[in-house]
Amino acid sequence: MMLPSERYFGTFEAVFLFYGAMPTGISVSETGRIFVCFPKWGDDVQCTVAEIVRDTLQPYPSLEANVASPSTITTSFISVQSVVADGKGTLWVLDTGAPNFSEPIKGGAKLVAVDLHSNTIKRVYTFTENVVLPTTYLNDVRVDYRVGKAGYAYITDSSSRGPGAIIVVDLDTGSAWRRLNGAPSTSPDPYFLPKVEGKILMNRNPDGSTSPFRLASDGIAISPDGKTLYFCPLSSRQLYSISTEALRDQTIPDTNLQYHVQYWGEKGASDGMITDAKGNVYAGDYENNSIRKILPNGMIETIAHDPRILWPDTFSIGPDQCLYFIVNLLNRQARFHYGNDLRQKPYSLLRMQIAESPAPTL
């Protein structure tokens, strides 16, 4: 006898399947080029940034750029967590400089601008020790060219051992500063108990010891006019936003900045987020194998719910008006299962038609 079962919905297709290292970041350029990154978390990472070309992965912008050495720490990629095409010919590469979640290598944590026309690195932004802390893990980035001489970048610090924050970067001068440092909105929710695939997600070590899963500000998205930044801790179901003008205004003390934060309520526990040209925010819900759409008025729609959406990670909207997203079974990593790696390959890059364009940066 057939009993009632959970209903799944949403139409998507596989763009690429990964049989090697686990991917996290995905970005589709304005011309449809697809870029992926593979942080060094223990897998055999051949290149930490790649482009999908004719159904193959090619190191991007070159193999040399993906081979770090003591003499090229600031000019080569060490362990990249995020890649973001800006729609204007630049791929922004966010290098944690922290393989296996180590303390960032001095000079290794950086934001790199790659020219998509010449496929060459055109500028590297490194950070001072009061911006990238020993506990910092650079997670995701958004850029806006409508303010300042060369625009600004906003980066989430998703630290598991120190304060979360939004890092603001003046793309003209290269100066950067931490905002909402350790604020409740950028910190893990102390009452959050994640449940994935029906089980509580926590750090479970090979020696049998356990600890809560705690990661700070992670997902980030920017409004189409560049005036509002949305963000969320990974260990939380809450969504927050803040005026980008307030983030840039260093005359506002960080202790007062938290009063500029707007609370949007629960949206589900998310890794990555992205915004379309109409101001809708798309976010994963890794507890419920779902993708949410948060409208500008705060209403939430679930646009996909499927058992194959096993940990939706990063999002990107392509020129084909499709929402692209990585599914990587992150919750099955060995760190959560007493040293036993329960991931199953292939990991996947999926896409679904949303009939919306990406939010502009200029």
XYZ file of C-alpha atoms in Angstrom:
362
model
C 0.000 0.000 0.000
C 1.327 3.420 -0.949
C 1.352 5.779 2.019
C 1.391 9.561 1.703
C 4.892 11.018 1.390
C 6.511 14.418 1.322
C 5.911 16.442 -1.813
C 8.889 17.715 -3.771
C 8.826 20.383 -6.464
C 10.963 22.695 -8.583
C 12.482 22.017 -11.984
C 16.237 22.089 -12.399
C 18.911 20.451 -14.509
C 22.519 19.433 -14.036
C 25.055 21.694 -15.759
C 28.205 19.926 -14.566
C 29.073 16.969 -12.347
C 32.197 16.910 -10.174
C 33.950 13.599 -9.539
C 37.067 15.066 -7.896
C 37.449 17.715 -5.210
C 34.403 19.288 -3.578
C 33.413 22.697 -5.014
C 31.940 25.586 -3.026
C 31.818 28.695 -5.220
C 30.185 29.263 -8.607
C 29.809 32.365 -10.745
C 28.495 32.918 -14.261
C 29.823 35.909 -16.199
C 27.807 38.251 -18.384
C 28.917 36.246 -21.411
C 27.951 32.900 -19.882
C 31.394 31.713 -18.802
C 31.230 29.532 -15.703
C 33.824 29.679 -12.929
C 34.128 27.368 -9.929
C 36.378 27.237 -6.886
C 37.600 24.416 -4.670
C 38.902 25.387 -1.211
C 41.595 23.154 0.211
C 39.723 21.352 2.971
C 41.488 18.006 2.623
C 40.469 16.873 -0.869
C 43.052 16.499 -3.623
C 42.598 19.968 -5.121
C 44.313 20.186 -8.513
C 43.405 23.859 -8.919
C 41.528 26.055 -6.477
C 39.950 28.166 -9.268
C 38.744 26.675 -12.541
C 36.643 27.502 -15.572
C 34.264 24.969 -17.081
C 35.278 24.796 -20.752
C 33.704 22.236 -23.084
C 32.684 19.994 -20.173
C 36.144 20.034 -18.611
C 37.719 21.923 -15.727
C 40.612 24.186 -16.708
C 42.757 26.035 -14.141
C 41.899 29.734 -14.195
C 43.380 32.123 -15.135
C 46.321 29.732 -15.435
C 47.888 26.737 -13.759
C 50.679 28.995 -12.472
C 48.160 31.218 -10.666
C 46.891 28.118 -8.852
C 50.300 27.012 -7.593
C 51.247 28.895 -4.446
C 54.802 29.071 -3.149
C 56.496 31.145 -0.434
C 57.624 33.643 -3.092
C 54.157 34.011 -4.644
C 51.930 34.089 -1.556
C 50.344 37.431 -2.481
C 50.057 36.789 -6.233
C 48.872 33.185 -6.446
C 45.802 31.388 -5.119
C 46.150 29.379 -1.906
C 42.641 28.228 -0.966
C 39.796 30.049 -2.673
C 36.337 30.059 -1.085
C 34.450 32.320 -3.473
C 34.505 33.564 -7.085
C 32.193 36.356 -8.233
C 31.849 37.732 -11.770
C 30.727 41.354 -11.590
C 28.893 41.557 -14.928
C 31.444 44.111 -16.142
C 34.368 41.972 -17.238
C 36.021 41.166 -13.915
C 36.117 37.976 -11.880
C 36.654 38.631 -8.179
C 38.515 35.806 -6.438
C 38.374 35.629 -2.641
C 41.340 33.705 -1.289
C 41.066 32.662 2.362
C 44.799 32.043 2.571
C 43.739 29.443 5.152
C 43.871 25.857 3.895
C 42.053 23.418 6.190
C 40.690 26.390 8.166
C 44.153 27.205 9.497
C 45.226 30.637 10.648
C 45.483 32.743 7.454
C 48.982 32.731 5.979
C 50.410 36.228 6.288
C 49.787 38.008 2.986
C 47.810 35.031 1.695
C 44.291 36.224 2.512
C 43.350 38.487 -0.366
C 40.806 39.735 -2.868
C 42.003 39.369 -6.470
C 40.582 41.069 -9.569
C 40.998 39.017 -12.770
C 40.369 40.629 -16.167
C 38.045 38.315 -18.088
C 39.095 39.768 -21.432
C 42.841 39.197 -21.079
C 42.509 36.408 -18.459
C 45.165 38.041 -16.320
C 45.308 39.262 -12.728
C 44.977 43.043 -12.757
C 44.991 43.880 -9.042
C 45.463 42.188 -5.672
C 44.067 43.545 -2.415
C 45.746 42.275 0.747
C 44.751 43.087 4.297
C 46.363 44.375 7.482
C 46.463 42.291 10.652
C 43.640 44.309 12.239
C 41.342 43.430 9.314
C 42.207 39.777 8.706
C 42.577 38.370 12.200
C 44.241 35.061 13.126
C 40.689 33.662 13.346
C 39.386 35.151 10.072
C 37.909 33.006 7.307
C 37.056 35.122 4.249
C 33.858 33.629 2.867
C 31.971 35.604 0.218
C 32.113 38.983 -1.523
C 29.918 41.493 -3.349
C 31.036 44.593 -5.260
C 29.381 47.894 -6.153
C 30.932 50.439 -8.537
C 28.403 53.238 -7.955
C 30.180 54.685 -4.917
C 33.723 55.966 -4.469
C 36.303 56.406 -7.206
C 36.575 52.707 -8.038
C 33.743 51.156 -6.033
C 33.617 49.120 -2.847
C 33.672 45.446 -1.943
C 31.914 43.830 1.021
C 33.271 40.556 2.429
C 31.923 38.231 5.108
C 34.215 36.827 7.792
C 32.649 33.490 8.744
C 35.081 32.642 11.523
C 34.415 29.564 13.644
C 36.777 30.656 16.434
C 36.593 34.448 16.538
C 34.329 37.389 15.758
C 32.289 37.472 12.588
C 32.224 40.705 10.606
C 31.606 42.476 7.342
C 34.892 43.676 5.844
C 34.590 46.815 3.707
C 37.191 47.446 0.995
C 37.735 50.731 -0.858
C 38.667 49.426 -4.305
C 40.455 52.667 -5.159
C 42.831 52.972 -2.226
C 42.794 49.352 -1.107
C 42.078 50.377 2.472
C 39.795 48.018 4.393
C 38.090 47.899 7.759
C 35.938 45.556 9.834
C 32.306 46.421 10.563
C 29.759 44.761 12.861
C 32.738 43.026 14.420
C 31.342 40.374 16.735
C 27.850 41.882 16.563
C 24.863 39.568 17.145
C 23.881 39.849 13.471
C 27.260 38.570 12.244
C 27.654 35.952 14.994
C 26.379 32.362 15.183
C 22.966 32.062 16.807
C 23.769 30.507 20.217
C 20.371 28.762 20.239
C 20.638 27.380 16.715
C 20.590 23.593 16.481
C 21.018 22.589 12.819
C 19.290 19.449 11.610
C 20.259 18.084 8.201
C 19.003 14.835 6.663
C 17.056 14.226 9.850
C 20.098 14.365 12.139
C 21.657 17.040 14.293
C 24.710 18.562 12.603
C 27.676 19.045 14.925
C 31.416 18.622 14.907
C 32.137 14.962 15.687
C 35.825 14.213 16.018
C 37.646 10.904 15.459
C 38.422 10.696 19.191
C 34.705 10.706 19.949
C 34.522 14.276 21.233
C 31.858 16.636 19.909
C 31.236 20.371 19.755
C 28.514 22.635 18.343
C 28.624 23.681 14.686
C 29.304 27.414 14.882
C 30.131 29.618 11.872
C 29.657 33.380 11.676
C 28.514 35.690 8.834
C 28.559 33.802 5.559
C 25.855 34.484 2.956
C 25.848 37.960 1.419
C 23.823 39.729 -1.266
C 23.512 43.319 -2.419
C 20.403 45.154 -3.595
C 20.103 46.209 -7.268
C 20.755 49.860 -6.354
C 23.744 48.959 -4.177
C 22.251 50.669 -1.129
C 21.419 47.597 0.970
C 23.564 44.648 1.957
C 21.841 41.430 3.045
C 23.784 38.931 5.132
C 23.389 35.935 7.417
C 25.519 33.773 9.700
C 25.865 30.179 8.515
C 24.818 28.944 11.968
C 21.476 30.723 11.971
C 18.106 30.837 10.234
C 17.904 34.632 10.389
C 18.264 37.249 7.651
C 19.675 40.722 8.263
C 20.421 43.797 6.186
C 22.201 47.101 6.605
C 22.700 50.267 4.608
C 25.954 50.110 2.657
C 26.349 53.843 3.321
C 26.422 53.134 7.053
C 28.994 50.369 6.532
C 31.262 52.780 4.654
C 30.810 55.611 7.166
C 33.665 55.143 9.609
C 32.429 58.052 11.746
C 29.729 55.692 13.043
C 31.331 53.711 15.891
C 31.052 49.975 15.429
C 29.183 49.709 18.725
C 26.478 52.004 17.296
C 26.419 50.405 13.850
C 24.370 47.460 15.081
C 21.423 49.844 15.491
C 21.448 50.334 11.713
C 20.864 46.608 11.163
C 17.412 45.566 9.962
C 16.009 42.170 10.947
C 14.024 40.344 8.269
C 13.028 37.262 10.260
C 13.630 33.596 9.520
C 14.414 32.468 5.985
C 15.892 29.062 6.770
C 19.537 28.177 7.374
C 21.530 29.339 4.368
C 25.002 29.109 2.967
C 25.070 31.333 -0.133
C 22.694 34.091 -1.285
C 22.233 36.175 -4.438
C 20.004 39.057 -5.582
C 18.243 39.565 -8.893
C 17.618 42.832 -10.756
C 14.182 43.242 -9.136
C 15.560 43.000 -5.607
C 14.513 39.440 -4.844
C 16.988 37.567 -2.645
C 17.587 33.859 -3.296
C 18.890 31.732 -0.445
C 19.397 28.066 0.198
C 17.875 26.195 3.110
C 20.321 23.402 3.837
C 18.144 21.919 6.589
C 15.222 21.395 4.226
C 16.801 20.668 0.820
C 15.204 23.843 -0.486
C 15.742 27.169 -2.193
C 13.904 30.242 -0.939
C 13.023 33.474 -2.693
C 12.670 36.489 -0.387
C 10.711 39.289 -2.022
C 11.495 42.976 -1.341
C 8.398 43.157 0.892
C 9.757 40.349 3.072
C 7.429 37.623 1.814
C 9.122 34.258 1.269
C 8.441 31.691 -1.428
C 9.983 28.232 -1.715
C 10.890 27.770 -5.379
C 12.537 24.357 -5.112
C 12.302 21.495 -2.625
C 14.031 18.294 -3.649
C 15.976 15.506 -1.882
C 18.830 15.986 -4.373
C 19.457 19.527 -3.113
C 21.886 18.194 -0.519
C 23.455 21.329 0.936
C 22.901 24.134 -1.590
C 26.024 26.252 -1.354
C 26.796 29.237 -3.609
C 24.377 30.921 -6.037
C 24.793 32.882 -9.262
C 22.354 34.272 -11.827
C 23.444 33.911 -15.445
C 22.641 35.941 -18.572
C 20.206 33.121 -19.457
C 18.122 34.219 -16.424
C 18.832 30.926 -14.697
C 19.748 30.496 -11.048
C 22.918 28.407 -10.811
C 23.865 26.701 -7.563
C 26.386 24.224 -6.205
C 25.241 21.120 -4.327
C 28.160 19.600 -2.417
C 26.926 17.462 0.512
C 28.997 19.583 2.873
C 27.180 18.122 5.887
C 28.551 14.665 5.098
C 32.188 15.707 5.521
C 34.348 13.642 7.854
C 34.515 16.459 10.430
C 30.824 15.867 11.215
C 31.000 12.069 11.378
C 33.879 11.047 13.667
C 36.373 11.146 10.786
C 34.240 9.148 8.340
C 33.728 10.857 4.991
C 30.118 10.096 3.982
C 30.015 12.264 0.868
C 28.925 10.633 -2.389
C 30.127 11.779 -5.778
C 29.294 13.385 -8.027
C 28.827 16.836 -6.541
C 26.795 18.967 -8.907
C 26.257 22.356 -10.467
C 22.524 22.763 -11.054
C 20.421 25.482 -12.616
C 16.775 26.435 -12.723
C 14.970 29.032 -14.797
C 13.817 32.047 -12.731
C 13.196 34.500 -15.617
C 15.124 37.234 -13.794
C 18.435 38.946 -14.507
C 21.292 39.408 -12.036
C 21.448 42.587 -9.961
C 23.702 45.177 -11.649
C 26.933 46.407 -10.080
C 27.093 49.679 -12.025
